[in-house]
Coordinates of C-alpha atoms and ligand atoms in Angstrom, one line a residue:
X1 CA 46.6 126.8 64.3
X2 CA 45.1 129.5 62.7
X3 CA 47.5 132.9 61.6
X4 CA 46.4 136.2 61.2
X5 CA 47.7 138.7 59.3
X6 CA 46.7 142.3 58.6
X7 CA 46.5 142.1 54.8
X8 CA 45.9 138.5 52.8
X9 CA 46.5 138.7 48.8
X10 CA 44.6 136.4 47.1
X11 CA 46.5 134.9 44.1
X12 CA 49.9 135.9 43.2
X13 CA 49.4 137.2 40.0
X14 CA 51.6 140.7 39.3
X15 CA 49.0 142.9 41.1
X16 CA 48.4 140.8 44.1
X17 CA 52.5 140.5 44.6
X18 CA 52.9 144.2 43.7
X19 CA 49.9 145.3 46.4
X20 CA 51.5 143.0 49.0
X21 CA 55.0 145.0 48.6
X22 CA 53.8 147.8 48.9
X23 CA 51.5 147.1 52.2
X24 CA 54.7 144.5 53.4
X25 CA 57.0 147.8 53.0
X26 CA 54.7 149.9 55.4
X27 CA 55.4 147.4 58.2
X28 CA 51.5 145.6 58.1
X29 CA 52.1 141.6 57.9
X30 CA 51.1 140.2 55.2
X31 CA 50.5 136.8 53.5
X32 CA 49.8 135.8 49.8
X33 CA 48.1 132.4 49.0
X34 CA 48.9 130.8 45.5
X35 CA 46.8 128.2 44.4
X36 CA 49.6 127.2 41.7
X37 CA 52.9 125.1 41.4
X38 CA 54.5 128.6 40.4
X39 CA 53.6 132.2 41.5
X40 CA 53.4 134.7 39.2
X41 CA 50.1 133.7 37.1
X42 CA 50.5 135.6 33.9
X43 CA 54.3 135.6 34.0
X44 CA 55.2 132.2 34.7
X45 CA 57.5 130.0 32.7
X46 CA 58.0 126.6 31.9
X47 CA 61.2 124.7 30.9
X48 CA 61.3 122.4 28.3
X49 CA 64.3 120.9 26.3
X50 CA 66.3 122.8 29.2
X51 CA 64.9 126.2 27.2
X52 CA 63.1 128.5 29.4
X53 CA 59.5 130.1 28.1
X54 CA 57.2 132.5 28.5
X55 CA 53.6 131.8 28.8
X56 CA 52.3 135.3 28.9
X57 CA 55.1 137.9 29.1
X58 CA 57.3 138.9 26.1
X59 CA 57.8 142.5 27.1
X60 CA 57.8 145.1 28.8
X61 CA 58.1 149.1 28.0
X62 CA 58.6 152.3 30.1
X63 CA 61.6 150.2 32.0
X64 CA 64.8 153.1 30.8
X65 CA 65.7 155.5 33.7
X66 CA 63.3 158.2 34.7
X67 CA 60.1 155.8 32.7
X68 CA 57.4 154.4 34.7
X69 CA 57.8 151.3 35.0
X70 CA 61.2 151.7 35.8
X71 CA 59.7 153.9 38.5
X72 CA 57.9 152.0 40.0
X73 CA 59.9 149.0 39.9
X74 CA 62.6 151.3 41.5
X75 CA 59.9 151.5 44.7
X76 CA 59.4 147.8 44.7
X77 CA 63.3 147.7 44.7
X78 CA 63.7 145.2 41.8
X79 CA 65.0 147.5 39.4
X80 CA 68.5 146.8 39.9
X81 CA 68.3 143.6 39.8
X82 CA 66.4 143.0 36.8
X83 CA 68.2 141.4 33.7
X84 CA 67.2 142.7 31.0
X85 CA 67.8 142.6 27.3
X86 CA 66.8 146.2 25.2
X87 CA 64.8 145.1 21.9
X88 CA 66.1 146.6 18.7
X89 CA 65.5 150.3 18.9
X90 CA 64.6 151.2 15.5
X91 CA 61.8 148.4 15.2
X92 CA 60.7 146.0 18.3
X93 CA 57.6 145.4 16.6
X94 CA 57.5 145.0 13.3
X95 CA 54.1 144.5 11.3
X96 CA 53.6 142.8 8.2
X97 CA 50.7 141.9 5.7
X98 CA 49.9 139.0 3.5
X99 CA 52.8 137.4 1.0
X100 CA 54.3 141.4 1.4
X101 CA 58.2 141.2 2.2
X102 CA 58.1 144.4 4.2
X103 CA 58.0 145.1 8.1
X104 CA 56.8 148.0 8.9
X105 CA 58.5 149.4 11.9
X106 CA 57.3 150.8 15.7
X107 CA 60.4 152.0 16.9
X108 CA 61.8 153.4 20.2
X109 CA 61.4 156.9 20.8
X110 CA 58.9 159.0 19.6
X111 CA 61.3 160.9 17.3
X112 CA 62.4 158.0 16.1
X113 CA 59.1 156.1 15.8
X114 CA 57.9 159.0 13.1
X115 CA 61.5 159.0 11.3
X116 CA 61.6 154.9 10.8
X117 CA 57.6 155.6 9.6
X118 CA 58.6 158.2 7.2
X119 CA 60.5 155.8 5.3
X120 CA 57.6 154.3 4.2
X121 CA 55.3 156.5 4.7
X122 CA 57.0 159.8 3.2
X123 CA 54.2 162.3 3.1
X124 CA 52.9 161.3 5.9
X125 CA 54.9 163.3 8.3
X126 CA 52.8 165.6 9.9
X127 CA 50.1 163.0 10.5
X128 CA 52.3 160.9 12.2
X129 CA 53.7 163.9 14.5
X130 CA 49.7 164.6 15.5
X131 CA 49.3 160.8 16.4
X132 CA 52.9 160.5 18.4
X133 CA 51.0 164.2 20.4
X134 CA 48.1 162.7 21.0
X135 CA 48.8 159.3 22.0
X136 CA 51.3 161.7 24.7
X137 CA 48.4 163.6 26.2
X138 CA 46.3 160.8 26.3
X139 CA 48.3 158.9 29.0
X140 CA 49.5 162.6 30.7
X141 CA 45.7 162.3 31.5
X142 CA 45.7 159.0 33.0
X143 CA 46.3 158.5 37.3
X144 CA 49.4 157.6 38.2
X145 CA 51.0 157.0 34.6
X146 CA 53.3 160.5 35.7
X147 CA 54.0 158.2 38.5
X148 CA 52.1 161.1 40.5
X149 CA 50.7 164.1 39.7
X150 CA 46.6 163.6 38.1
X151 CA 43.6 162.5 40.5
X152 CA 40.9 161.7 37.9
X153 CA 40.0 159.9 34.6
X154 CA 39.1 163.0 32.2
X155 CA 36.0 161.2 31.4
X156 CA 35.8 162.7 27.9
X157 CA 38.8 161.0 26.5
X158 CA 37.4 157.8 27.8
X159 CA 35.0 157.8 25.2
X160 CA 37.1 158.3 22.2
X161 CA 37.4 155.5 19.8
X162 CA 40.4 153.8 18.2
X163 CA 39.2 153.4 15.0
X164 CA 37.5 156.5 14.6
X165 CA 40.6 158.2 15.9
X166 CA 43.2 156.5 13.5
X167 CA 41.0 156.9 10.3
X168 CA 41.3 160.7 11.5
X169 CA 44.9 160.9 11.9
X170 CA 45.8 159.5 8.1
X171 CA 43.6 158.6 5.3
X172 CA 46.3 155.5 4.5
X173 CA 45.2 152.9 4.7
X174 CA 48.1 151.0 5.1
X175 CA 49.3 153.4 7.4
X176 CA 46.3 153.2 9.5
X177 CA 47.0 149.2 9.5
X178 CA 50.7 149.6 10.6
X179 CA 49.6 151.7 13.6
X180 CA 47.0 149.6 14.8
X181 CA 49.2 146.2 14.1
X182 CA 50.4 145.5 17.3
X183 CA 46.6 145.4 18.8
X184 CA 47.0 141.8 19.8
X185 CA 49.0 143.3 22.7
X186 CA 45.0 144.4 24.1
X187 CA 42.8 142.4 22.3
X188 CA 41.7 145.2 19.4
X189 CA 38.0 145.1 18.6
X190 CA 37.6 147.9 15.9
X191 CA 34.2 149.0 16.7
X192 CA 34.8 149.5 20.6
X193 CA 38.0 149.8 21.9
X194 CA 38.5 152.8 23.9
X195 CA 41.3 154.9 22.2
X196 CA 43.0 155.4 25.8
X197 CA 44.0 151.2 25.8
X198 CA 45.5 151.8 22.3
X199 CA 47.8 154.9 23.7
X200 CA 48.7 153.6 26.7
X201 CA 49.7 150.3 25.1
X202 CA 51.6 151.8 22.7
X203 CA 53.2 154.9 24.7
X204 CA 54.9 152.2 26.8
X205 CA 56.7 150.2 24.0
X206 CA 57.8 153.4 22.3
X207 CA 59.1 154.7 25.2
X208 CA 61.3 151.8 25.5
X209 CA 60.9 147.8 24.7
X210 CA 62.9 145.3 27.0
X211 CA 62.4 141.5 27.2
X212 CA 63.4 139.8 30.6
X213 CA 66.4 137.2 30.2
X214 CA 65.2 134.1 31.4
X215 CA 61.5 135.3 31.0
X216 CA 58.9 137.2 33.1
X217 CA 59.2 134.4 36.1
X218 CA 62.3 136.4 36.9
X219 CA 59.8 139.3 38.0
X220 CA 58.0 137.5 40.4
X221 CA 60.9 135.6 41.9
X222 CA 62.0 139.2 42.9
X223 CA 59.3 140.5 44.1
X224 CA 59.1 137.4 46.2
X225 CA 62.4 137.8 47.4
X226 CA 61.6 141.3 48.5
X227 CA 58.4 140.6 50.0
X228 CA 59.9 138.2 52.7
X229 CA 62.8 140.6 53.4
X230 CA 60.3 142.4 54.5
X231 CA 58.5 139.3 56.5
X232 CA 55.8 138.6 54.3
X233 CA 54.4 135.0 54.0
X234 CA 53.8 133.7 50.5
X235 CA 52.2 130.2 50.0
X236 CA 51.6 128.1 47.1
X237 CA 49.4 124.7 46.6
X238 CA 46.9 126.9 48.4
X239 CA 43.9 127.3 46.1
X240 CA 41.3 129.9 48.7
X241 CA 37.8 128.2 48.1
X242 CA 36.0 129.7 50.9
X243 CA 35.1 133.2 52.3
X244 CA 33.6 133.5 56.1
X245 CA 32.0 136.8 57.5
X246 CA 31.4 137.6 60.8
X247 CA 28.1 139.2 62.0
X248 CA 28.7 142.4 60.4
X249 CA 29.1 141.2 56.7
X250 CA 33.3 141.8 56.9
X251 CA 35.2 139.1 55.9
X252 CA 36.9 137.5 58.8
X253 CA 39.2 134.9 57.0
X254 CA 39.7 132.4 54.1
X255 CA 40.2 128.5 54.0
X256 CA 41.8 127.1 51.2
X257 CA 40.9 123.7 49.3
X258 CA 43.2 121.8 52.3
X259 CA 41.0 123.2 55.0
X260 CA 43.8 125.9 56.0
X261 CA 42.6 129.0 57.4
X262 CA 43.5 132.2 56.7
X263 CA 42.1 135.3 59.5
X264 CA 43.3 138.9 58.6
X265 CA 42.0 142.3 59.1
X266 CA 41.9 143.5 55.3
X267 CA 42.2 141.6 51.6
X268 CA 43.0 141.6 48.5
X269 CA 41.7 139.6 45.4
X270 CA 44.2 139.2 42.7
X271 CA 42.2 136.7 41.1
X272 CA 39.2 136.8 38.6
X273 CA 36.5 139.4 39.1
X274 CA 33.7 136.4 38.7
X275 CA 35.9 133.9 40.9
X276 CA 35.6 136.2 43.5
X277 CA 31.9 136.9 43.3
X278 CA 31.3 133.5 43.7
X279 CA 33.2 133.1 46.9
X280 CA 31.9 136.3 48.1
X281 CA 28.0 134.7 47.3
X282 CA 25.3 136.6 45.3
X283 CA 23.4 137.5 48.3
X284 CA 26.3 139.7 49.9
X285 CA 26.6 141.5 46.2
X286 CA 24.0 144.2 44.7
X287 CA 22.3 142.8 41.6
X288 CA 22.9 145.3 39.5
X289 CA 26.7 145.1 40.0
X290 CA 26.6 141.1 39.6
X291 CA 24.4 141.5 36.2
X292 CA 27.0 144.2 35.0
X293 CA 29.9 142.1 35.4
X294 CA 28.2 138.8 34.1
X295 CA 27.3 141.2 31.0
X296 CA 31.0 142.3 30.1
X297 CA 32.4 140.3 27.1
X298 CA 35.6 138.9 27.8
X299 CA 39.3 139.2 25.6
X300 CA 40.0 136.5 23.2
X301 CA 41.9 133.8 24.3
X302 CA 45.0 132.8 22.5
X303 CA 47.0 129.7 21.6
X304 CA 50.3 129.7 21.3
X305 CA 53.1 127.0 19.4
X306 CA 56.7 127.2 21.4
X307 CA 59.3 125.9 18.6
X308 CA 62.6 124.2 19.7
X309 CA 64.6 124.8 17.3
X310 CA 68.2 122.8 16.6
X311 CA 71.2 124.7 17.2
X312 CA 72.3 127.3 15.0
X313 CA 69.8 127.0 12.5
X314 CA 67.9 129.9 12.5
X315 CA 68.8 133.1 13.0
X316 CA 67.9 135.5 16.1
X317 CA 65.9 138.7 16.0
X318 CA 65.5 141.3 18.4
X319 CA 62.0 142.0 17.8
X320 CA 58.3 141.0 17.5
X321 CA 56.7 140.0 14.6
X322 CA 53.1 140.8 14.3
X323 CA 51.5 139.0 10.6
X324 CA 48.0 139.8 9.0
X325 CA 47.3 138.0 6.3
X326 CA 46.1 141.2 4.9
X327 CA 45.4 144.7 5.9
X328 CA 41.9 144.6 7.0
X329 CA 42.1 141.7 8.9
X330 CA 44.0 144.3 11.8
X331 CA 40.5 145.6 12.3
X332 CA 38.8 142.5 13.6
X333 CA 41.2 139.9 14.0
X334 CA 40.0 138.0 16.9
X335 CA 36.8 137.8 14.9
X336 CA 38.8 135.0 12.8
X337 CA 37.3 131.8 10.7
X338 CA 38.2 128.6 12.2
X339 CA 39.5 127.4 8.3
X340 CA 41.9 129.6 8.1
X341 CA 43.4 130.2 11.4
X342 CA 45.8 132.0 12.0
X343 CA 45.1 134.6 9.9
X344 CA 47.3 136.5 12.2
X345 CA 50.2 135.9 15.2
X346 CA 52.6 137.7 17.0
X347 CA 56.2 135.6 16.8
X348 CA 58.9 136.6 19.1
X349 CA 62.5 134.9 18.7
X350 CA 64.7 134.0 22.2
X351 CA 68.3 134.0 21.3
X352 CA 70.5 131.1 22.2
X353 CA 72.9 132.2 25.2
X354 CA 75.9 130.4 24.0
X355 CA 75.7 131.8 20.4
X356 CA 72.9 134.9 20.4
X357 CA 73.5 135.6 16.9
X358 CA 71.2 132.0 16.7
X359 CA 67.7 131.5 18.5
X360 CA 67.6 128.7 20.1
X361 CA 63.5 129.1 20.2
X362 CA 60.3 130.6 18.7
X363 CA 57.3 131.3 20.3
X364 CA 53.7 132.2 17.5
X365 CA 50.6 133.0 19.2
X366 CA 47.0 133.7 17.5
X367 CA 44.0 134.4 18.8
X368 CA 41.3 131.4 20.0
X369 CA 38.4 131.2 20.8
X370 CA 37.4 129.2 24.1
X371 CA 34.6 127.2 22.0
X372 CA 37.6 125.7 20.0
X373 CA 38.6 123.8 23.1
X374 CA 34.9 123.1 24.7
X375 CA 34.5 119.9 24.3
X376 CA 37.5 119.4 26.9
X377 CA 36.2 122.1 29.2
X378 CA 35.6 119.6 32.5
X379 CA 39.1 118.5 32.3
X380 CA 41.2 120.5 34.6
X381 CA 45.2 119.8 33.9
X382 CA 48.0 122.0 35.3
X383 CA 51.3 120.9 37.6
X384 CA 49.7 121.4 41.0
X385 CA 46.6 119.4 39.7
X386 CA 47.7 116.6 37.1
X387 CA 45.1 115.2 34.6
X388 CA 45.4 114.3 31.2
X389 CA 43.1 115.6 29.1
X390 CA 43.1 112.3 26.4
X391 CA 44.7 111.6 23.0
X392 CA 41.7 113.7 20.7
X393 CA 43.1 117.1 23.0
X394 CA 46.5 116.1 21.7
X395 CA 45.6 115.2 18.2
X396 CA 43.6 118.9 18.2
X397 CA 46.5 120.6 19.6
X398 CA 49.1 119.3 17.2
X399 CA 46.6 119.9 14.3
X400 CA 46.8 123.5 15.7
X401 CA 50.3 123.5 15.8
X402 CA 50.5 122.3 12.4
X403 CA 48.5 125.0 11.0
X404 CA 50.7 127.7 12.8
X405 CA 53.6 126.3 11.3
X406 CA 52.4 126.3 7.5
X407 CA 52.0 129.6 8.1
X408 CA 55.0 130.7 9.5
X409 CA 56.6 129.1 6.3
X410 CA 54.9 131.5 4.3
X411 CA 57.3 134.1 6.0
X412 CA 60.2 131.9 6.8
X413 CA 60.4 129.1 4.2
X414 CA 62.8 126.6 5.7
X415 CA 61.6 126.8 9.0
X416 CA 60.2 123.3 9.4
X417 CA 63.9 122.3 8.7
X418 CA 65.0 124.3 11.9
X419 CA 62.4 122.7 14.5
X420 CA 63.8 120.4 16.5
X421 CA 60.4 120.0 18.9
X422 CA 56.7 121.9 19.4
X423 CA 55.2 122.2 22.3
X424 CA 51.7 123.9 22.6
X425 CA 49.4 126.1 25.2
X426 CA 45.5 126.4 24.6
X427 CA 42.8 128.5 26.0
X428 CA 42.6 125.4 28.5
X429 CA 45.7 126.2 29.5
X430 CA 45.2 129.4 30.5
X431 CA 42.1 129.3 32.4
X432 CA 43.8 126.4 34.3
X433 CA 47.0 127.9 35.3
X434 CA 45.5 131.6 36.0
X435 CA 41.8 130.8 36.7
X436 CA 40.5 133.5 34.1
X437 CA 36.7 132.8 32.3
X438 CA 37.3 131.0 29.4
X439 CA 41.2 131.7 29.6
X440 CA 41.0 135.0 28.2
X441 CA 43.9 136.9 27.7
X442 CA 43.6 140.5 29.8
X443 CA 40.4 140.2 31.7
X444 CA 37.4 142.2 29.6
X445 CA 37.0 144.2 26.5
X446 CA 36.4 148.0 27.4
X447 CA 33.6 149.6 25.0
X448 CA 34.4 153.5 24.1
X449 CA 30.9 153.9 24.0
X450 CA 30.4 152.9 27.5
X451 CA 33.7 153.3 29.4
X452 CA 32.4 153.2 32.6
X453 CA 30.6 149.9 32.3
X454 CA 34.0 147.8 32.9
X455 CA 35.4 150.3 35.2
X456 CA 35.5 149.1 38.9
X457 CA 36.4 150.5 42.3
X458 CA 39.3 148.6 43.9
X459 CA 36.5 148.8 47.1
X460 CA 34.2 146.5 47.1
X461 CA 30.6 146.3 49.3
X462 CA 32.4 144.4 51.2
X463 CA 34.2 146.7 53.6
X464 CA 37.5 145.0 54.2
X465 CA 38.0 142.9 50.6
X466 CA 39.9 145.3 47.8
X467 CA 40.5 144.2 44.0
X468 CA 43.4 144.4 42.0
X469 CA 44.6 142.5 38.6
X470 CA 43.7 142.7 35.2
X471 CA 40.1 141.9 35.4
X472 CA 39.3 145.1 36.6
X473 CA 42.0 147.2 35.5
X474 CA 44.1 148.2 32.5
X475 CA 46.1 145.0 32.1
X476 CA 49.7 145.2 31.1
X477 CA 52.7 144.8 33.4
X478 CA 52.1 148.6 33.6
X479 CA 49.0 148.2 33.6
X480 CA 48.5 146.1 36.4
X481 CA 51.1 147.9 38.3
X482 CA 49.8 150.9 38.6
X483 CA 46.5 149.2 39.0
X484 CA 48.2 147.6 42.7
X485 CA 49.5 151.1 43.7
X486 CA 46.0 152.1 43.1
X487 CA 44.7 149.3 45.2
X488 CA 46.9 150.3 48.1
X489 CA 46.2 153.6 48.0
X490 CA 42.6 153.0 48.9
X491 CA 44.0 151.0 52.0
X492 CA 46.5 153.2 53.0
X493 CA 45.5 156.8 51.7
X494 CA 46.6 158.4 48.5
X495 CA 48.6 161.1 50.3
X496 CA 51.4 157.8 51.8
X497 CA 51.2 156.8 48.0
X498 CA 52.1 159.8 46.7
X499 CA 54.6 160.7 49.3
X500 CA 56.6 157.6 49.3
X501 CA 56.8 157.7 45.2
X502 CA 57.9 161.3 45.3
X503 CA 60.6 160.5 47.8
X504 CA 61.8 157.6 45.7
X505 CA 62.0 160.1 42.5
X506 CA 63.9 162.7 44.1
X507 CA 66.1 160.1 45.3
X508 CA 66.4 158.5 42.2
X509 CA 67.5 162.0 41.0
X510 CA 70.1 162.5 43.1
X511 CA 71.6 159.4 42.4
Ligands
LIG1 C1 49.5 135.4 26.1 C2 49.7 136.7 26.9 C3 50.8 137.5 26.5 C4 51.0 138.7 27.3 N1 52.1 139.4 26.9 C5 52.3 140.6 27.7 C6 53.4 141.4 27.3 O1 54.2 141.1 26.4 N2 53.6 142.5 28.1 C7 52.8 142.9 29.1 O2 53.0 143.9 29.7 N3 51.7 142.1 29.4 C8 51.5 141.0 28.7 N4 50.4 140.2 29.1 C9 49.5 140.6 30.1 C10 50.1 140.5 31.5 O3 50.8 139.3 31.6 C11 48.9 140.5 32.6 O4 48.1 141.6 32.4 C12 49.3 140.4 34.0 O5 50.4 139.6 34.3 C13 48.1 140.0 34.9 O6 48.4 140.1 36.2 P1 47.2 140.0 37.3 O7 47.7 140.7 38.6 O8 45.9 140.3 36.8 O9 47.3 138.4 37.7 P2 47.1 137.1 36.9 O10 48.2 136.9 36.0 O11 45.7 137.0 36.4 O12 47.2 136.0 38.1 C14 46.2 135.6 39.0 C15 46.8 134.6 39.9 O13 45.7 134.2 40.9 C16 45.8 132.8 41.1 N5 44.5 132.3 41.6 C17 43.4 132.2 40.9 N6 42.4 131.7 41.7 C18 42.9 131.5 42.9 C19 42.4 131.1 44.1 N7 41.1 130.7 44.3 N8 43.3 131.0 45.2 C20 44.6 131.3 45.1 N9 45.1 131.8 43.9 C21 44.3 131.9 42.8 C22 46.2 132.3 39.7 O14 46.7 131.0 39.8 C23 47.2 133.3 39.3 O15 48.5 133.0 39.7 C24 50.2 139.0 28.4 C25 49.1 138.1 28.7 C26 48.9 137.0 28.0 C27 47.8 136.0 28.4

């Protein structure tokens, strides 16, 4: 029996389950097709020792009343029942360099972001008040980050430059390292990121910084929940290897690897921008928009060590950690040397639910690139599709892990004491359980000198098929997000968009 449906969402990444919300919500029937175990992609967990962990979501900002995200998850009608846990507000990230004791704080609030500066930074008051303004007007000129309001990019601040901007802002140089330290958060390449990814990055965490209790999975298991409230279909184990047109180059349906298949009048691809130009077929697809794509470099991948550690041994904090092993490294990080990996990592602490004064587990990522884990890359190993990968993978993993934890002892000496078991993710692991080239971390790196080269239209040539996710958008929860209602406003109109978030506010504000 083939369905149909009016909208099918490939993948079930954040953008694809956002998108089918907000189409399942306008009354079209729609179905979603997982090719994973879990949905979710980016924000699933996994459960080990009976701890839960996040593979690719630690946190999330704008989420406080009257933010965006909170906004928007207020549409989605998950914002109520979201648990969530505030970071500290006078530092959620803190960035450190080298054997130096201190961490230099990104706090909450733009007032008190510049106040918890100036107390390292004294003279430096003024310069951080310009950066706090323009990193502000900045994202008020991005579409749909006022919720609504702005139609267009403002194409000349597309082309600004991070570094170039920083260096103008403060001639400190350790200054200029502390703002830029949390660039792992988008993959920071000093010579090309755009300064709009640094703003908006940042905006959102110092608007607010929240972690999800019991991880990022929590997200999608309420979207899910609200999507067949409102009689969506969502599959897993259903991996779409096949795209058939009809006579008039539309796609007509799908069939997944089990021979399912899938008819519907419109869809949308949450996954990979080159997955999906290989199911579409390079004869449907100009030439100059396959070599474009096929030319974009993509973000560093990442590996990242998840510490058990033995009950109330270590102590909890409500923040991130993000180390350089000195100052300049913040500039090129990703461009590491294999010998002395990690040069840098972001560590984030869970605190243990019975005694949250105590984590009960660590999680240390670095940068990696995919050639690190090449020699493996035929080996295919997640939970829908079980294959070991053999003792050497292990042996390299562990080595890794090893590594990460010498260096963590340079910051926390006793740690090894605390751990109680490791467990590890690779590059492998992410382009397994997400399907992204070379498991990079938030799709490709945008170029200030050429902005519009990784810019794409959620419309493709193909008439009916629409794109969404983090390969060709901002990435981010918030990202993404507002990437989806973007998505949906090309199938639905921008004037429904608008007029169903301007309902929500002004209900929101009565409230
Ligand atoms: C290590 C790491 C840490 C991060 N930390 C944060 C953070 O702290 N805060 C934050 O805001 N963001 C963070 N992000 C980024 C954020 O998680 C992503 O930008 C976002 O979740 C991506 O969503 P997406 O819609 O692009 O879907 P993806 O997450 O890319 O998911 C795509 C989905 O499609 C599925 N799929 C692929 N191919 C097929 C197919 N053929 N058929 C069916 N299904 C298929 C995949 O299995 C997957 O479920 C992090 C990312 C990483 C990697």
């Amino acid at each position: 029996m083939k369905k149909e449906y009016d909208i099918l969402v490939i993948g079930s990444g954040l953008g694809g389950l956002v998108s089918a919300l907000i189409l399942a919500k306008e009354g079209l029937k729609v179905c979603v097709l997982e090719k994973n175990n879990q949905y979710g992609g980016n924000l699933q967990t996994f459960s080990r020792d009976k701890l839960i962990f996040d593979t690719g979501v630690h946190y999330l900002g704008g989420l406080s009343k009257g933010q965006n995200l909170h906004q928007f998850f207020s549409y989605l009608e998950i914002m109520e029942e979201l648990e969530l846990h505030k970071m500290d507000e006078d530092g959620s990230d803190r960035i450190s360099f080298g054997n130096e004791s201190i961490e230099y704080p990104h706090a909450q609030g733009y007032e008190n972001f510049v106040e918890q500066l100036i107390a390292h930074f004294p003279n430096e008051k003024q310069n951080l008040e310009n950066y706090c303004e323009e990193i502000q007007y900045v994202c008020a000129q991005f579409p749909r980050y006022q919720v609504v309001g702005k139609d267009n990019y403002n194409e000349e601040i597309l082309h600004l430059n991070t570094k170039r901007f920083i260096e103008s802002v403060t001639q400190d140089k350790k200054l200029q390292a502390v703002l830029l330290g949390s660039n792992f958060l988008y993959g920071g390449d000093s010579e090309n990121t755009p300064f709009y990814v640094h703003a908006l990055t940042v905006n959102s965490y110092i608007q607010s910084a929240y972690k999800c209790i019991k991880g990022g999975s929590q997200i999608t298991k309420l979207l899910i929940k609200k999507l067949r409230q409102y009689g969506a279909e969502v599959h897993k184990h259903s991996e779409v290897s096949e795209f058939i047109f009809n006579e008039n180059n539309k796609l007509s349906s799908v069939k997944t690897k089990s021979g399912k298949e899938y008819i519907a009048g419109k869809f949308i691809s949450n996954i990979e921008i080159r997955s999906v130009m290989k199911l579409i077929g390079e004869d449907r697809l100009r030439k100059s928009f396959s070599n474009r794509v096929m030319s974009w470099a993509p973000v560093s991948s990442c590996f990242s060590v998840y510490l058990v550690l033995k009950p109330h041994t270590f102590p909890s904090f409500n923040y991130n950690i993000y180390h350089y092993s000195s100052e300049e490294m913040v500039w090129n990080a990703f461009r590491y040397s294999k010998e002395n990996w990690p040069e840098t990592y972001m560590l984030s602490s869970t605190a243990s639910k019975h005694h949250p004064d105590y984590a009960e587990s660590l999680t240390a990522i670095s940068y990696m690139d995919f050639d690190e884990v090449k020699s493996w890359e035929k080996t295919i190993n997640t939970v829908a599709e079980e294959h070991e990968r053999g003792l050497k993978y292990e042996e390299f993993k562990m080595g890794k892990a090893e590594k990460m934890i010498s260096a963590l002892e340079k910051k926390i000496p006793n740690l090894r004491h605390s751990i109680q078991n490791i467990y590890t993710s690779s590059p492998l692991s992410y382009r397994d359980y997400i399907g992204s080239f070379e498991g990079n971390m938030y799709g490709y790196m945008k170029n200030s000198d050429n902005p519009l080269k990784t810019m794409v239209s959620p419309r493709t040539k193909i008439d009916n098929l629409f794109l969404t996710g983090q390969s060709v958008n901002m990435h981010g929860i918030l990202g993404v997000t507002i990437g989806a209602f973007n998505t949906c406003a090309e199938i639905l109109g921008k004037e429904i968009i608008d007029k169903r978030l301007k309902q929500m506010i002004k209900m929101n504000e009565k409230k």
